[in-house]
């Protein structure tokens, strides 16, 4: 854990271990959108009417990160007002990332909620830079993935060995081109295709304790607001 950046270690007791991370972003088709958004507020512009697909925060991790992102930017007092302004521009809200990204790659919608690393996939396997991540100068929300051991685990020692393996050079070096996220320990330079995956200089975040205490209420309030 000594080589894992402190910014990714949210649990001082190390009950969970971070193994990769990424940044939420809106990925767009540059052949259909010539003026990409540069902020969350830009996404509410009339030119994006029915041109965006996102994931449901109740059933999807990027969708939940999007909800948290809007709360971090607009605060609890104003985030629902933001969603009301955004709603006309959402063609649909899918249950998961695969459905949303499938609509995007099929050309059904020119912009999708995904990750800054998504364009790297297209460059690596399709040799195209057509799909790009819109960069927001005032920050992107960071999503960190963790591994932990269940309290009732029958093989805690083996579980600890596996988590140690997840931080090994071989495992970490495989993350970029398999999980399409950033490794928490960068033993080797990132693949060349990751040159189209911007790492934001500014990060939007919420305190983990705040998310723990308020998340259920936020989801209920969001659902109620979006169903009107």
PDB file of C-alpha atoms in Angstrom:
ATOM      1  CA  UNK A   1       0.000   0.000   0.000  1.00  0.00           C
ATOM      2  CA  UNK A   2       2.977   2.328   0.385  1.00  0.00           C
ATOM      3  CA  UNK A   3       3.040   2.921  -3.373  1.00  0.00           C
ATOM      4  CA  UNK A   4      -0.683   3.674  -3.632  1.00  0.00           C
ATOM      5  CA  UNK A   5      -1.321   7.456  -3.699  1.00  0.00           C
ATOM      6  CA  UNK A   6      -2.823   8.749  -0.455  1.00  0.00           C
ATOM      7  CA  UNK A   7      -5.624  10.440  -2.406  1.00  0.00           C
ATOM      8  CA  UNK A   8      -6.955   6.965  -3.309  1.00  0.00           C
ATOM      9  CA  UNK A   9      -6.781   5.527   0.224  1.00  0.00           C
ATOM     10  CA  UNK A  10     -10.107   6.612   1.659  1.00  0.00           C
ATOM     11  CA  UNK A  11     -10.129   4.126   4.552  1.00  0.00           C
ATOM     12  CA  UNK A  12      -7.445   4.873   7.187  1.00  0.00           C
ATOM     13  CA  UNK A  13      -7.937   1.354   8.599  1.00  0.00           C
ATOM     14  CA  UNK A  14      -7.313  -0.223   5.162  1.00  0.00           C
ATOM     15  CA  UNK A  15     -10.418  -2.384   5.292  1.00  0.00           C
ATOM     16  CA  UNK A  16     -10.684  -1.913   1.536  1.00  0.00           C
ATOM     17  CA  UNK A  17      -7.819  -1.700  -0.947  1.00  0.00           C
ATOM     18  CA  UNK A  18      -7.974   0.492  -4.075  1.00  0.00           C
ATOM     19  CA  UNK A  19      -6.828  -1.298  -7.222  1.00  0.00           C
ATOM     20  CA  UNK A  20      -7.830   1.078 -10.035  1.00  0.00           C
ATOM     21  CA  UNK A  21      -9.541   4.394 -10.660  1.00  0.00           C
ATOM     22  CA  UNK A  22     -11.031   6.527 -13.409  1.00  0.00           C
ATOM     23  CA  UNK A  23     -12.803   9.788 -14.108  1.00  0.00           C
ATOM     24  CA  UNK A  24     -16.393  10.181 -15.234  1.00  0.00           C
ATOM     25  CA  UNK A  25     -16.765  12.051 -18.520  1.00  0.00           C
ATOM     26  CA  UNK A  26     -19.138  12.659 -21.387  1.00  0.00           C
ATOM     27  CA  UNK A  27     -17.843  10.901 -24.471  1.00  0.00           C
ATOM     28  CA  UNK A  28     -19.014  12.323 -27.784  1.00  0.00           C
ATOM     29  CA  UNK A  29     -18.910  11.534 -31.492  1.00  0.00           C
ATOM     30  CA  UNK A  30     -16.733  14.280 -32.991  1.00  0.00           C
ATOM     31  CA  UNK A  31     -18.327  13.751 -36.408  1.00  0.00           C
ATOM     32  CA  UNK A  32     -21.717  14.758 -34.998  1.00  0.00           C
ATOM     33  CA  UNK A  33     -20.768  17.251 -32.290  1.00  0.00           C
ATOM     34  CA  UNK A  34     -18.346  19.989 -33.312  1.00  0.00           C
ATOM     35  CA  UNK A  35     -18.728  22.112 -30.162  1.00  0.00           C
ATOM     36  CA  UNK A  36     -18.482  19.744 -27.188  1.00  0.00           C
ATOM     37  CA  UNK A  37     -19.578  20.819 -23.706  1.00  0.00           C
ATOM     38  CA  UNK A  38     -16.959  22.237 -21.372  1.00  0.00           C
ATOM     39  CA  UNK A  39     -18.911  22.002 -18.131  1.00  0.00           C
ATOM     40  CA  UNK A  40     -21.891  20.330 -16.547  1.00  0.00           C
ATOM     41  CA  UNK A  41     -23.853  23.506 -17.185  1.00  0.00           C
ATOM     42  CA  UNK A  42     -23.075  23.352 -20.909  1.00  0.00           C
ATOM     43  CA  UNK A  43     -24.883  20.004 -21.047  1.00  0.00           C
ATOM     44  CA  UNK A  44     -28.176  21.822 -20.434  1.00  0.00           C
ATOM     45  CA  UNK A  45     -27.823  23.926 -23.610  1.00  0.00           C
ATOM     46  CA  UNK A  46     -30.665  23.615 -26.177  1.00  0.00           C
ATOM     47  CA  UNK A  47     -28.242  22.313 -28.829  1.00  0.00           C
ATOM     48  CA  UNK A  48     -28.031  19.037 -26.907  1.00  0.00           C
ATOM     49  CA  UNK A  49     -31.793  18.408 -26.798  1.00  0.00           C
ATOM     50  CA  UNK A  50     -32.383  14.623 -26.830  1.00  0.00           C
ATOM     51  CA  UNK A  51     -28.720  14.026 -27.704  1.00  0.00           C
ATOM     52  CA  UNK A  52     -27.422  12.553 -24.429  1.00  0.00           C
ATOM     53  CA  UNK A  53     -27.792   9.142 -22.815  1.00  0.00           C
ATOM     54  CA  UNK A  54     -26.828   8.489 -19.192  1.00  0.00           C
ATOM     55  CA  UNK A  55     -27.093   5.622 -16.724  1.00  0.00           C
ATOM     56  CA  UNK A  56     -29.446   5.349 -13.765  1.00  0.00           C
ATOM     57  CA  UNK A  57     -27.675   6.241 -10.496  1.00  0.00           C
ATOM     58  CA  UNK A  58     -29.744   3.584  -8.701  1.00  0.00           C
ATOM     59  CA  UNK A  59     -28.388   0.745 -10.854  1.00  0.00           C
ATOM     60  CA  UNK A  60     -25.085   1.949 -12.320  1.00  0.00           C
ATOM     61  CA  UNK A  61     -21.780   3.090 -10.843  1.00  0.00           C
ATOM     62  CA  UNK A  62     -21.112   5.798 -13.483  1.00  0.00           C
ATOM     63  CA  UNK A  63     -24.708   6.944 -13.061  1.00  0.00           C
ATOM     64  CA  UNK A  64     -24.229   7.213  -9.299  1.00  0.00           C
ATOM     65  CA  UNK A  65     -20.943   9.049  -9.816  1.00  0.00           C
ATOM     66  CA  UNK A  66     -22.781  11.505 -12.071  1.00  0.00           C
ATOM     67  CA  UNK A  67     -25.311  12.175  -9.312  1.00  0.00           C
ATOM     68  CA  UNK A  68     -22.500  12.737  -6.809  1.00  0.00           C
ATOM     69  CA  UNK A  69     -20.706  14.960  -9.320  1.00  0.00           C
ATOM     70  CA  UNK A  70     -23.713  17.262  -9.614  1.00  0.00           C
ATOM     71  CA  UNK A  71     -24.032  17.442  -5.826  1.00  0.00           C
ATOM     72  CA  UNK A  72     -20.341  18.319  -5.479  1.00  0.00           C
ATOM     73  CA  UNK A  73     -20.696  21.121  -8.041  1.00  0.00           C
ATOM     74  CA  UNK A  74     -24.148  22.533  -7.263  1.00  0.00           C
ATOM     75  CA  UNK A  75     -24.600  21.577  -3.624  1.00  0.00           C
ATOM     76  CA  UNK A  76     -27.578  19.869  -2.024  1.00  0.00           C
ATOM     77  CA  UNK A  77     -29.625  23.043  -2.370  1.00  0.00           C
ATOM     78  CA  UNK A  78     -29.356  23.289  -6.152  1.00  0.00           C
ATOM     79  CA  UNK A  79     -28.469  19.920  -7.679  1.00  0.00           C
ATOM     80  CA  UNK A  80     -32.084  18.906  -8.318  1.00  0.00           C
ATOM     81  CA  UNK A  81     -32.666  22.178 -10.165  1.00  0.00           C
ATOM     82  CA  UNK A  82     -29.717  21.261 -12.362  1.00  0.00           C
ATOM     83  CA  UNK A  83     -31.249  17.863 -13.148  1.00  0.00           C
ATOM     84  CA  UNK A  84     -34.515  19.546 -14.119  1.00  0.00           C
ATOM     85  CA  UNK A  85     -32.609  21.670 -16.643  1.00  0.00           C
ATOM     86  CA  UNK A  86     -30.702  18.644 -17.919  1.00  0.00           C
ATOM     87  CA  UNK A  87     -33.741  16.363 -18.291  1.00  0.00           C
ATOM     88  CA  UNK A  88     -34.938  17.671 -21.729  1.00  0.00           C
ATOM     89  CA  UNK A  89     -31.535  16.817 -23.193  1.00  0.00           C
ATOM     90  CA  UNK A  90     -31.597  13.194 -22.029  1.00  0.00           C
ATOM     91  CA  UNK A  91     -32.854  10.893 -24.765  1.00  0.00           C
ATOM     92  CA  UNK A  92     -33.110   8.129 -22.185  1.00  0.00           C
ATOM     93  CA  UNK A  93     -31.667   6.841 -18.905  1.00  0.00           C
ATOM     94  CA  UNK A  94     -30.492   3.228 -19.098  1.00  0.00           C
ATOM     95  CA  UNK A  95     -30.076   0.709 -16.291  1.00  0.00           C
ATOM     96  CA  UNK A  96     -26.377   0.181 -16.990  1.00  0.00           C
ATOM     97  CA  UNK A  97     -23.289   1.305 -18.847  1.00  0.00           C
ATOM     98  CA  UNK A  98     -23.405  -1.400 -21.535  1.00  0.00           C
ATOM     99  CA  UNK A  99     -26.864  -0.396 -22.745  1.00  0.00           C
ATOM    100  CA  UNK A 100     -25.964   3.298 -22.811  1.00  0.00           C
ATOM    101  CA  UNK A 101     -22.641   2.812 -24.567  1.00  0.00           C
ATOM    102  CA  UNK A 102     -24.246   0.414 -27.026  1.00  0.00           C
ATOM    103  CA  UNK A 103     -26.720   3.121 -28.049  1.00  0.00           C
ATOM    104  CA  UNK A 104     -23.801   5.495 -28.505  1.00  0.00           C
ATOM    105  CA  UNK A 105     -21.690   3.190 -30.667  1.00  0.00           C
ATOM    106  CA  UNK A 106     -24.746   2.284 -32.785  1.00  0.00           C
ATOM    107  CA  UNK A 107     -25.223   5.968 -33.568  1.00  0.00           C
ATOM    108  CA  UNK A 108     -28.544   6.295 -31.745  1.00  0.00           C
ATOM    109  CA  UNK A 109     -27.192   9.178 -29.677  1.00  0.00           C
ATOM    110  CA  UNK A 110     -24.045  11.330 -30.115  1.00  0.00           C
ATOM    111  CA  UNK A 111     -23.048  11.670 -26.449  1.00  0.00           C
ATOM    112  CA  UNK A 112     -22.894   9.246 -23.527  1.00  0.00           C
ATOM    113  CA  UNK A 113     -21.913   9.278 -19.871  1.00  0.00           C
ATOM    114  CA  UNK A 114     -18.792   7.135 -19.585  1.00  0.00           C
ATOM    115  CA  UNK A 115     -15.128   7.543 -18.617  1.00  0.00           C
ATOM    116  CA  UNK A 116     -12.186   9.606 -19.873  1.00  0.00           C
ATOM    117  CA  UNK A 117     -10.542   6.302 -20.841  1.00  0.00           C
ATOM    118  CA  UNK A 118     -13.285   5.219 -23.261  1.00  0.00           C
ATOM    119  CA  UNK A 119     -11.678   6.938 -26.296  1.00  0.00           C
ATOM    120  CA  UNK A 120      -8.484   4.960 -25.633  1.00  0.00           C
ATOM    121  CA  UNK A 121     -10.398   1.740 -26.307  1.00  0.00           C
ATOM    122  CA  UNK A 122     -11.491   2.975 -29.725  1.00  0.00           C
ATOM    123  CA  UNK A 123      -7.972   4.103 -30.574  1.00  0.00           C
ATOM    124  CA  UNK A 124      -6.437   0.818 -29.405  1.00  0.00           C
ATOM    125  CA  UNK A 125      -8.816  -1.543 -31.198  1.00  0.00           C
ATOM    126  CA  UNK A 126     -10.486   0.523 -33.922  1.00  0.00           C
ATOM    127  CA  UNK A 127      -7.587   2.869 -34.730  1.00  0.00           C
ATOM    128  CA  UNK A 128      -9.857   5.903 -34.593  1.00  0.00           C
ATOM    129  CA  UNK A 129      -9.911   9.157 -32.611  1.00  0.00           C
ATOM    130  CA  UNK A 130     -13.476   9.894 -33.645  1.00  0.00           C
ATOM    131  CA  UNK A 131     -14.791   9.364 -30.113  1.00  0.00           C
ATOM    132  CA  UNK A 132     -13.516  11.859 -27.558  1.00  0.00           C
ATOM    133  CA  UNK A 133     -13.970  12.710 -23.903  1.00  0.00           C
ATOM    134  CA  UNK A 134     -15.235  16.236 -23.289  1.00  0.00           C
ATOM    135  CA  UNK A 135     -12.783  17.926 -20.927  1.00  0.00           C
ATOM    136  CA  UNK A 136     -14.259  20.088 -18.171  1.00  0.00           C
ATOM    137  CA  UNK A 137     -11.623  22.552 -16.864  1.00  0.00           C
ATOM    138  CA  UNK A 138     -13.392  22.886 -13.506  1.00  0.00           C
ATOM    139  CA  UNK A 139     -13.106  19.184 -12.816  1.00  0.00           C
ATOM    140  CA  UNK A 140     -14.333  15.612 -13.262  1.00  0.00           C
ATOM    141  CA  UNK A 141     -15.612  13.184 -10.660  1.00  0.00           C
ATOM    142  CA  UNK A 142     -13.183  10.433  -9.715  1.00  0.00           C
ATOM    143  CA  UNK A 143     -14.367   6.837  -9.287  1.00  0.00           C
ATOM    144  CA  UNK A 144     -12.140   4.455  -7.334  1.00  0.00           C
ATOM    145  CA  UNK A 145     -12.634   0.678  -7.330  1.00  0.00           C
ATOM    146  CA  UNK A 146     -11.767  -1.282  -4.184  1.00  0.00           C
ATOM    147  CA  UNK A 147     -11.338  -4.879  -3.071  1.00  0.00           C
ATOM    148  CA  UNK A 148     -12.077  -6.100   0.432  1.00  0.00           C
ATOM    149  CA  UNK A 149     -12.487  -9.258   2.488  1.00  0.00           C
ATOM    150  CA  UNK A 150     -15.914 -10.196   3.815  1.00  0.00           C
ATOM    151  CA  UNK A 151     -16.145 -10.611   7.570  1.00  0.00           C
ATOM    152  CA  UNK A 152     -17.360 -14.202   7.227  1.00  0.00           C
ATOM    153  CA  UNK A 153     -14.772 -15.265   4.664  1.00  0.00           C
ATOM    154  CA  UNK A 154     -13.750 -18.934   4.995  1.00  0.00           C
ATOM    155  CA  UNK A 155     -10.308 -18.272   3.500  1.00  0.00           C
ATOM    156  CA  UNK A 156      -9.156 -14.845   4.734  1.00  0.00           C
ATOM    157  CA  UNK A 157      -5.471 -15.641   4.236  1.00  0.00           C
ATOM    158  CA  UNK A 158      -6.006 -16.591   0.593  1.00  0.00           C
ATOM    159  CA  UNK A 159      -8.131 -13.472   0.160  1.00  0.00           C
ATOM    160  CA  UNK A 160      -5.317 -11.309   1.538  1.00  0.00           C
ATOM    161  CA  UNK A 161      -2.871 -12.992  -0.822  1.00  0.00           C
ATOM    162  CA  UNK A 162      -5.139 -12.230  -3.768  1.00  0.00           C
ATOM    163  CA  UNK A 163      -5.496  -8.580  -2.784  1.00  0.00           C
ATOM    164  CA  UNK A 164      -1.712  -8.339  -2.519  1.00  0.00           C
ATOM    165  CA  UNK A 165      -1.554  -9.841  -6.013  1.00  0.00           C
ATOM    166  CA  UNK A 166      -3.927  -7.138  -7.262  1.00  0.00           C
ATOM    167  CA  UNK A 167      -1.272  -4.552  -6.373  1.00  0.00           C
ATOM    168  CA  UNK A 168       1.509  -6.486  -8.087  1.00  0.00           C
ATOM    169  CA  UNK A 169       3.229  -5.243 -11.226  1.00  0.00           C
ATOM    170  CA  UNK A 170       1.672  -7.883 -13.478  1.00  0.00           C
ATOM    171  CA  UNK A 171      -1.875  -7.176 -12.316  1.00  0.00           C
ATOM    172  CA  UNK A 172      -1.546  -3.392 -12.326  1.00  0.00           C
ATOM    173  CA  UNK A 173       0.073  -3.327 -15.775  1.00  0.00           C
ATOM    174  CA  UNK A 174      -2.870  -5.319 -17.170  1.00  0.00           C
ATOM    175  CA  UNK A 175      -5.539  -2.883 -15.956  1.00  0.00           C
ATOM    176  CA  UNK A 176      -5.368  -0.185 -18.679  1.00  0.00           C
ATOM    177  CA  UNK A 177      -6.069  -2.521 -21.617  1.00  0.00           C
ATOM    178  CA  UNK A 178      -8.443  -4.886 -19.791  1.00  0.00           C
ATOM    179  CA  UNK A 179     -10.506  -2.831 -17.349  1.00  0.00           C
ATOM    180  CA  UNK A 180      -9.930   0.486 -19.158  1.00  0.00           C
ATOM    181  CA  UNK A 181      -9.128   2.340 -15.966  1.00  0.00           C
ATOM    182  CA  UNK A 182      -5.947   3.814 -14.502  1.00  0.00           C
ATOM    183  CA  UNK A 183      -3.813   1.549 -12.271  1.00  0.00           C
ATOM    184  CA  UNK A 184      -3.292   2.753  -8.712  1.00  0.00           C
ATOM    185  CA  UNK A 185       0.410   1.887  -9.064  1.00  0.00           C
ATOM    186  CA  UNK A 186       1.959   2.789 -12.392  1.00  0.00           C
ATOM    187  CA  UNK A 187       4.922   0.436 -12.776  1.00  0.00           C
ATOM    188  CA  UNK A 188       5.178   1.033 -16.527  1.00  0.00           C
ATOM    189  CA  UNK A 189       4.186   3.917 -18.829  1.00  0.00           C
ATOM    190  CA  UNK A 190       0.555   3.820 -19.899  1.00  0.00           C
ATOM    191  CA  UNK A 191      -0.187   2.366 -23.366  1.00  0.00           C
ATOM    192  CA  UNK A 192       0.117   4.840 -26.245  1.00  0.00           C
ATOM    193  CA  UNK A 193      -3.654   4.749 -26.791  1.00  0.00           C
ATOM    194  CA  UNK A 194      -4.087   6.430 -23.397  1.00  0.00           C
ATOM    195  CA  UNK A 195      -2.793   9.682 -24.876  1.00  0.00           C
ATOM    196  CA  UNK A 196      -6.448  10.405 -25.743  1.00  0.00           C
ATOM    197  CA  UNK A 197      -7.526   9.754 -22.134  1.00  0.00           C
ATOM    198  CA  UNK A 198      -7.082  13.067 -20.304  1.00  0.00           C
ATOM    199  CA  UNK A 199      -6.286  12.968 -16.585  1.00  0.00           C
ATOM    200  CA  UNK A 200      -8.105  15.976 -15.102  1.00  0.00           C
ATOM    201  CA  UNK A 201      -6.068  18.473 -13.126  1.00  0.00           C
ATOM    202  CA  UNK A 202      -9.092  19.276 -10.984  1.00  0.00           C
ATOM    203  CA  UNK A 203     -11.111  16.562  -9.253  1.00  0.00           C
ATOM    204  CA  UNK A 204     -14.680  16.898  -8.000  1.00  0.00           C
ATOM    205  CA  UNK A 205     -15.281  14.788  -4.898  1.00  0.00           C
ATOM    206  CA  UNK A 206     -17.568  14.211  -1.952  1.00  0.00           C
ATOM    207  CA  UNK A 207     -16.391  13.032   1.452  1.00  0.00           C
ATOM    208  CA  UNK A 208     -16.975   9.256   1.801  1.00  0.00           C
ATOM    209  CA  UNK A 209     -18.676   9.784   5.171  1.00  0.00           C
ATOM    210  CA  UNK A 210     -21.113  12.217   3.587  1.00  0.00           C
ATOM    211  CA  UNK A 211     -21.935   9.753   0.812  1.00  0.00           C
ATOM    212  CA  UNK A 212     -22.455   6.995   3.387  1.00  0.00           C
ATOM    213  CA  UNK A 213     -24.862   9.103   5.422  1.00  0.00           C
ATOM    214  CA  UNK A 214     -26.794  10.836   2.642  1.00  0.00           C
ATOM    215  CA  UNK A 215     -26.724   8.592  -0.429  1.00  0.00           C
ATOM    216  CA  UNK A 216     -30.081   6.875   0.157  1.00  0.00           C
ATOM    217  CA  UNK A 217     -31.841  10.200   0.571  1.00  0.00           C
ATOM    218  CA  UNK A 218     -30.149  11.670  -2.502  1.00  0.00           C
ATOM    219  CA  UNK A 219     -31.316   8.737  -4.620  1.00  0.00           C
ATOM    220  CA  UNK A 220     -34.889   9.024  -3.359  1.00  0.00           C
ATOM    221  CA  UNK A 221     -34.962  12.771  -3.985  1.00  0.00           C
ATOM    222  CA  UNK A 222     -33.465  12.317  -7.461  1.00  0.00           C
ATOM    223  CA  UNK A 223     -36.006   9.622  -8.374  1.00  0.00           C
ATOM    224  CA  UNK A 224     -38.898  11.739  -7.162  1.00  0.00           C
ATOM    225  CA  UNK A 225     -37.675  14.790  -9.068  1.00  0.00           C
ATOM    226  CA  UNK A 226     -36.993  12.962 -12.351  1.00  0.00           C
ATOM    227  CA  UNK A 227     -40.390  11.201 -12.331  1.00  0.00           C
ATOM    228  CA  UNK A 228     -42.326  14.467 -12.387  1.00  0.00           C
TER     229      UNK A 228
END
